[in-house]
Tab-separated table of C-alpha atoms and ligand atoms in Angstrom:
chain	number	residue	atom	x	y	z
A	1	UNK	CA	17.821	-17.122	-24.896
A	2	UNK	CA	19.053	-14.903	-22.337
A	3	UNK	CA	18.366	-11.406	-22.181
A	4	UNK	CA	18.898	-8.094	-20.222
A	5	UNK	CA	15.857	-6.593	-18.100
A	6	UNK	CA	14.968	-4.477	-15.351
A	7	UNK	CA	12.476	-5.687	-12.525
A	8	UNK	CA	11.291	-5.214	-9.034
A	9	UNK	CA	11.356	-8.648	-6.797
A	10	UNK	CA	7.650	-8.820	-4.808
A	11	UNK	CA	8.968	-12.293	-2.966
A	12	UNK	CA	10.450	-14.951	-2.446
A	13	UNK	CA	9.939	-18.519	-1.332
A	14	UNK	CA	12.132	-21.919	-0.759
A	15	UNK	CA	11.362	-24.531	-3.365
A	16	UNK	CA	12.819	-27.864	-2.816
A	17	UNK	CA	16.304	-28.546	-0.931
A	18	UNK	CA	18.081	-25.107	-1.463
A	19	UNK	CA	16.222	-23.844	-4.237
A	20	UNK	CA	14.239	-20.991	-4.425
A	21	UNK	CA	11.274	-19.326	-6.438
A	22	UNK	CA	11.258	-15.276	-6.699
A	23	UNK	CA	8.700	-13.454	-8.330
A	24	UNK	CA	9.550	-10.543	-10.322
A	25	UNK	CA	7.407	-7.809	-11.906
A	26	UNK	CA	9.808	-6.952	-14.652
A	27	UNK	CA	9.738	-3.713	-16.610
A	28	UNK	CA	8.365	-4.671	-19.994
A	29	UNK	CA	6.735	-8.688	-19.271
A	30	UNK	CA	4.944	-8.372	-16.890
A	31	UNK	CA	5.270	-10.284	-13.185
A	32	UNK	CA	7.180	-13.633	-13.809
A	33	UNK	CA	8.086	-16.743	-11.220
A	34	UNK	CA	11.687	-17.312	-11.551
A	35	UNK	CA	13.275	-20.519	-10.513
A	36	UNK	CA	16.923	-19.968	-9.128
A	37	UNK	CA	18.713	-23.301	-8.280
A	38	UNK	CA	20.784	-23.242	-4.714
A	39	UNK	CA	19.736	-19.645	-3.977
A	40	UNK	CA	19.438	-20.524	-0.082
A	41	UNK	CA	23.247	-21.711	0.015
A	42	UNK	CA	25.463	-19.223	1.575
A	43	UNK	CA	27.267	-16.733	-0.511
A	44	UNK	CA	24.870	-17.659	-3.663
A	45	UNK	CA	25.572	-14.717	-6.407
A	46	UNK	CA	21.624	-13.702	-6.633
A	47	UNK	CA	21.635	-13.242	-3.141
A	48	UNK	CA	21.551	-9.442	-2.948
A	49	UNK	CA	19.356	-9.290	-6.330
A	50	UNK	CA	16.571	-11.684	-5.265
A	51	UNK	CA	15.719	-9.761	-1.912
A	52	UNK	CA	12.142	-8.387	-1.485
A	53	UNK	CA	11.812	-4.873	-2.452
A	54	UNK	CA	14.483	-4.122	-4.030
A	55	UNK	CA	15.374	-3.254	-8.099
A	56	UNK	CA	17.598	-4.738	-10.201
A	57	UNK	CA	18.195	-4.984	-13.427
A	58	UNK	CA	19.435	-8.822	-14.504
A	59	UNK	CA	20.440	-11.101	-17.137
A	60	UNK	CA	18.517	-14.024	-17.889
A	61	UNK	CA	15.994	-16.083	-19.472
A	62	UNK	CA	12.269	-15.174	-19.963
A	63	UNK	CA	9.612	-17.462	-20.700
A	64	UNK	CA	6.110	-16.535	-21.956
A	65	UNK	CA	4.626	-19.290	-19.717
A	66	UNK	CA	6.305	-21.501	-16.395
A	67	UNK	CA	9.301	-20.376	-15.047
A	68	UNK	CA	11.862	-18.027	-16.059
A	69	UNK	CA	15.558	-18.159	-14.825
A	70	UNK	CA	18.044	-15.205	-13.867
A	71	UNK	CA	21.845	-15.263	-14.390
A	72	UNK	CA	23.289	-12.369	-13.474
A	73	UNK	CA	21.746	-9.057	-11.430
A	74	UNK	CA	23.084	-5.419	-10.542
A	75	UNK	CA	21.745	-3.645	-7.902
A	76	UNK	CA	19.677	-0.679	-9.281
A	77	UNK	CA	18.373	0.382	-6.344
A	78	UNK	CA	18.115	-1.566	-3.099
A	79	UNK	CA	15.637	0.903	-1.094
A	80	UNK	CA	17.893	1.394	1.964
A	81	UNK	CA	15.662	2.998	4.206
A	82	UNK	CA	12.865	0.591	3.497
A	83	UNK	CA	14.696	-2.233	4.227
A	84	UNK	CA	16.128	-1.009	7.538
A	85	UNK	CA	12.559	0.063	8.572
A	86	UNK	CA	10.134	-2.469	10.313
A	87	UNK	CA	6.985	0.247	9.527
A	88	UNK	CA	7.900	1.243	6.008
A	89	UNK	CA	8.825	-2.450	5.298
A	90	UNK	CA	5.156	-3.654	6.517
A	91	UNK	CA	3.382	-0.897	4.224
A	92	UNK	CA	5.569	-1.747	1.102
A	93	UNK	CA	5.009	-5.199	1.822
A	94	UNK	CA	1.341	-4.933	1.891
A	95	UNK	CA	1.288	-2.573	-1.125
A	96	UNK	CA	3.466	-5.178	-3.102
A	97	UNK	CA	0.762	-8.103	-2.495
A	98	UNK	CA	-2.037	-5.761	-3.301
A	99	UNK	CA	-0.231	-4.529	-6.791
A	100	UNK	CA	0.062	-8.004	-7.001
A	101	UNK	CA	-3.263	-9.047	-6.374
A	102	UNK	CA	-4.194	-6.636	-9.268
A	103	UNK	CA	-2.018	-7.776	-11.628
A	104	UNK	CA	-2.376	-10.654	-14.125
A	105	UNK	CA	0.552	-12.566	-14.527
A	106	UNK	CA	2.946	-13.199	-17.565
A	107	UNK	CA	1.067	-9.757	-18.957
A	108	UNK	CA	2.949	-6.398	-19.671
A	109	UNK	CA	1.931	-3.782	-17.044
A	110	UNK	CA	3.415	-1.057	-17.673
A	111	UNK	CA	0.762	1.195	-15.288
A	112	UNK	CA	1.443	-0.822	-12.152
A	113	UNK	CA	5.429	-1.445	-12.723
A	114	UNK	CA	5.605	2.629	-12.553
A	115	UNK	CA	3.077	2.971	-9.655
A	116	UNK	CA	5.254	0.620	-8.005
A	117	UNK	CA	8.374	2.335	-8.094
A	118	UNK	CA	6.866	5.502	-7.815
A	119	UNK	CA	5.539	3.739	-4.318
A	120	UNK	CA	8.889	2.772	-3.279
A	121	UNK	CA	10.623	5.584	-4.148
A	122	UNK	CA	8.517	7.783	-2.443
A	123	UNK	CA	8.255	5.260	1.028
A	124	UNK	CA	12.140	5.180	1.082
A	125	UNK	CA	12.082	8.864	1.245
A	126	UNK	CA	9.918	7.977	4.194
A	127	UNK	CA	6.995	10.224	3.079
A	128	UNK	CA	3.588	9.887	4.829
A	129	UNK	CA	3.237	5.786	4.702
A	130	UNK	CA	-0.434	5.872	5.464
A	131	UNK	CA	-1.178	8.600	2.798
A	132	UNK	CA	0.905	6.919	0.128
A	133	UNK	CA	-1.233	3.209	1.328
A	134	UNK	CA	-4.512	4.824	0.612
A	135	UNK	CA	-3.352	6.377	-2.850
A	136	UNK	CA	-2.407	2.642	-4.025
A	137	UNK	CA	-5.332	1.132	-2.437
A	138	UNK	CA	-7.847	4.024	-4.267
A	139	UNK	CA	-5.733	3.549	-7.676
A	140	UNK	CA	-6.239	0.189	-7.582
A	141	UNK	CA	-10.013	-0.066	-7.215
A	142	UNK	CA	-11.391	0.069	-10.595
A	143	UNK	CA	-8.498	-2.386	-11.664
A	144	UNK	CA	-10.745	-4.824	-8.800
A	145	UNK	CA	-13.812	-3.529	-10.498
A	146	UNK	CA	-14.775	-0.813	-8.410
A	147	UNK	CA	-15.773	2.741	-9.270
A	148	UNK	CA	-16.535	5.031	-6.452
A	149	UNK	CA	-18.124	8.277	-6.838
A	150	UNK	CA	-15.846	10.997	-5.024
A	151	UNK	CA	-16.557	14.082	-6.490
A	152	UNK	CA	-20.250	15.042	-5.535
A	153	UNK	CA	-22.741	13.410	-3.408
A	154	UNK	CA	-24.780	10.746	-5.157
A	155	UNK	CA	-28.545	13.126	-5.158
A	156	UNK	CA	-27.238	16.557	-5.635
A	157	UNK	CA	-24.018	17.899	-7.437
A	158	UNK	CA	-23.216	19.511	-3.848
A	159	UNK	CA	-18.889	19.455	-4.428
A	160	UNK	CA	-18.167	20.820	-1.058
A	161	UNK	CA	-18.098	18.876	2.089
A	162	UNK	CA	-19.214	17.712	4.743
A	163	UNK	CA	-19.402	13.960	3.320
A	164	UNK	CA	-20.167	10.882	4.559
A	165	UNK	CA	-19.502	7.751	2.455
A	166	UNK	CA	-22.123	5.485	1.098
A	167	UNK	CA	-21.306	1.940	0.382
A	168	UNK	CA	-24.818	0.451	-0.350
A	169	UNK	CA	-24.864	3.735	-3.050
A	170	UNK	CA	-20.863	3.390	-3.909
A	171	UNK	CA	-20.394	6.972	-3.503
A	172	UNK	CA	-20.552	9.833	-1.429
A	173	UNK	CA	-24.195	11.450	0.798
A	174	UNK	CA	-23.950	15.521	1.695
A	175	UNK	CA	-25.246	16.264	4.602
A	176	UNK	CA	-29.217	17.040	3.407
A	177	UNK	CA	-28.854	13.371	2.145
A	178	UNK	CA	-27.102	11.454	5.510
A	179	UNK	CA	-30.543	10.142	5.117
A	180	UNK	CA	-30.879	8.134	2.226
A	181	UNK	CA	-28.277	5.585	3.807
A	182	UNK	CA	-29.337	4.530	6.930
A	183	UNK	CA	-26.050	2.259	6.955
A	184	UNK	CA	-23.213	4.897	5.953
A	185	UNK	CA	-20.226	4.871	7.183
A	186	UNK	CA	-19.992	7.601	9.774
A	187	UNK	CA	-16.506	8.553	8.969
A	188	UNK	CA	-15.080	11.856	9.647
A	189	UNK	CA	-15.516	14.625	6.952
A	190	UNK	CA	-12.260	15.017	7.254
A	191	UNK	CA	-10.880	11.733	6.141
A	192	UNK	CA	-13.362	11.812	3.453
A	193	UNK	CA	-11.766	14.920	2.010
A	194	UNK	CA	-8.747	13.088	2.529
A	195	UNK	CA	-9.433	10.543	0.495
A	196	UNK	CA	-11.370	12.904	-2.223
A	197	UNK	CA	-7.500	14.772	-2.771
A	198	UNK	CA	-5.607	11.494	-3.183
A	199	UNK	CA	-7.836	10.616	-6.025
A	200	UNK	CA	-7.606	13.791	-7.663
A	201	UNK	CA	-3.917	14.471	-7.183
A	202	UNK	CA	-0.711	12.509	-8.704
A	203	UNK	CA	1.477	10.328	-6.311
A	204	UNK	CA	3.857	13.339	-6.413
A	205	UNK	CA	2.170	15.530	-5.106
A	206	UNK	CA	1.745	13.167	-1.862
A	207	UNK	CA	4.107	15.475	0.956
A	208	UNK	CA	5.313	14.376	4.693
A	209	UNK	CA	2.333	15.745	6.839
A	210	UNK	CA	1.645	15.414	10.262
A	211	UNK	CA	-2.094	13.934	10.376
A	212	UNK	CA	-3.864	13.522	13.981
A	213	UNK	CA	-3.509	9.743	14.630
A	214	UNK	CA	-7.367	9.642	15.008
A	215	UNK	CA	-8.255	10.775	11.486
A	216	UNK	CA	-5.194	8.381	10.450
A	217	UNK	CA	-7.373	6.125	11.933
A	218	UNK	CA	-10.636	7.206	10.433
A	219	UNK	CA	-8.805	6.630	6.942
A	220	UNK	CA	-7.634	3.400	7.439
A	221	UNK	CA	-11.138	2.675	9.222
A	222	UNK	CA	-12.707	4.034	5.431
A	223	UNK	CA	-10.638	2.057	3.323
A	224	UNK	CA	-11.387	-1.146	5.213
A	225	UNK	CA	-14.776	-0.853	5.333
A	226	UNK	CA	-14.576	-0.275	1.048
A	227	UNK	CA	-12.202	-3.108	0.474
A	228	UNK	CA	-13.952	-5.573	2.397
A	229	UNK	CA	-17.516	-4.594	0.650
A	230	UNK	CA	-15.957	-4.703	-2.739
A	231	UNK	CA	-12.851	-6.451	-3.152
A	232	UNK	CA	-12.540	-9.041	-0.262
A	233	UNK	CA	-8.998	-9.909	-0.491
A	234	UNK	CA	-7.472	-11.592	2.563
A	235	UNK	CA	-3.445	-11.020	2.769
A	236	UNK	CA	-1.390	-11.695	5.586
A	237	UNK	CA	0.733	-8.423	4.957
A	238	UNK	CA	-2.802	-6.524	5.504
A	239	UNK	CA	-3.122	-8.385	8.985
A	240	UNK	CA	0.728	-7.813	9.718
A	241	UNK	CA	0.083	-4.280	9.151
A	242	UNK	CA	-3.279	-4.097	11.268
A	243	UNK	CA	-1.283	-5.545	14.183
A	244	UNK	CA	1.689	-2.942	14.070
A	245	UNK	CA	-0.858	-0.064	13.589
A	246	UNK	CA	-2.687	-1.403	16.601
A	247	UNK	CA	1.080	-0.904	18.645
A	248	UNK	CA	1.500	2.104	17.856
A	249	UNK	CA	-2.064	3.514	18.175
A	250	UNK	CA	-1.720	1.501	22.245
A	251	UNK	CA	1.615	3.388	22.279
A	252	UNK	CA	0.062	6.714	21.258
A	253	UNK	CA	-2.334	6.592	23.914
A	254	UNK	CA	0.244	5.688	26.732
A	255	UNK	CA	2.285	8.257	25.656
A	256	UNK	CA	-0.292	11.116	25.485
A	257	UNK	CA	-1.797	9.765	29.090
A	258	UNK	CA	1.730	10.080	30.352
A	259	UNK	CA	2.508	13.525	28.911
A	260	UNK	CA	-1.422	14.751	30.329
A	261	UNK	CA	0.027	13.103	33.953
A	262	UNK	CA	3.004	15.411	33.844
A	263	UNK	CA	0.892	17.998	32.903
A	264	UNK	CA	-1.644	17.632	35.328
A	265	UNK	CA	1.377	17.134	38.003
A	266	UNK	CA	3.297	20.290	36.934
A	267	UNK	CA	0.387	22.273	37.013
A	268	UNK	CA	-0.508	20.938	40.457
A	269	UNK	CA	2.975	21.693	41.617
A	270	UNK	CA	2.895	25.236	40.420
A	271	UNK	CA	-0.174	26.128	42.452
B	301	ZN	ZN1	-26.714	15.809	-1.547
């Protein structure tokens, strides 16, 4: 029986001669596998609505287990500045498989379909990538079965910083208890207070900022460390986006050696 619905496509992969499979968290059921036959011929009609990262809202038929099919799709919002963007495409594509990850399959989730718009509206406004990464990845935790205590150190109700983060403890040391972890993290305060805001605060509330690239770094560094300790998930998109942050961290440092050189040469030139 076919039927009208709105979803968001995660991905897509060939499936025998020029058929494809797309999977599609729709609105009300949940992440579902379509099957759409001849989808890799040119000019096939589902082209534009079976891309990666974008919203649509389609016609088709549902199924409460196997494969569902689509028949028709209008655009509802293709994400332009997402798709154009290598960066922005390599954090929404990570965030997609991790949302993924998190979600059962063929079950209403209502929770992650709006944190995953909210995510894509907010990275095609080109807000803060990193920021809006670590909000997702935090979210997600307890839905992986991990609760991390942020607001006060684990021995005292001390609220106010410096932290450092525990992992053996799950939770946060002050600084009269560094000691009672022998094996914490050593990340900056700073990206621990970071980290301590995005779980307090709505997605909205997330603003462009400019953070220094090291404490960027320290964050990622932070959330790592947490999600290989507790949730272990291997995804290519993760590595894909390790690699690019790695560029642009080598590029960073080029750049700021270059711009100290001119410096240094200017300043010897005035003298
Ligand atoms: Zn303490």
């Amino acid at each position: 029986m076919n039927e009208s619905f709105e979803g968001i496509v995660l991905f897509k992969r060939p499936y025998r001669d020029n058929d494809a499979l797309v999977k599609i968290f729709t609105e009300d059921k949940g992440t579902k596998m379509f099957f759409v036959k001849g989808l890799n011929k040119p000019n096939h009609p589902l082209m534009s609505y079976t891309l990666p990262l974008t919203k649509n809202q389609y016609i088709g038929t549902i199924n409460q287990q196997g494969l569902s099919f689509l028949r028709e799709g209008q655009s509802l919002s293709m994400y332009r500045h997402i798709q154009m963007d290598v960066d922005l495409q390599a954090y929404a594509a990570y965030i997609v498989q991790l949302i993924d990850s998190a979600t059962a399959d063929n079950e209403p989730h209502a929770t992650n379909y709006q944190l995953l718009e909210h995510v894509l509206d907010k990275l095609n406004q080109q807000l803060a990538p990193q920021l809006i990464t670590t909000y997702v990845e935090l979210f997600l935790l307890p839905q992986f079965g991990t609760h991390i205590n942020l607001d006060h150190c684990l021995y005292c109700d001390e609220t106010k910083g410096p932290f450092d983060m525990s992992l053996r403890h799950q939770g946060l040391l002050c600084s009269k208890h560094y000691h009672m972890d022998e094996f914490r993290l050593r990340i900056h305060p700073n990206a621990i207070y970071i980290v301590q805001q995005l779980h307090r605060y709505a997605l909205k509330h997330i603003q462009s900022v400019n953070l220094d690239p090291n404490l960027l770094s320290e964050l990622r560094r932070l959330m790592d460390e947490i999600y290989k300790e507790f949730v272990g998930l291997r995804l290519r998109s993760k590595s894909y986006l390790d690699q690019l942050e790695k560029i642009h961290d080598e590029a960073n440092l080029l750049k700021s050696m270059r711009e100290k050189n001119k410096k240094d040469n200017q300043e010897q030139a005035d003298k």
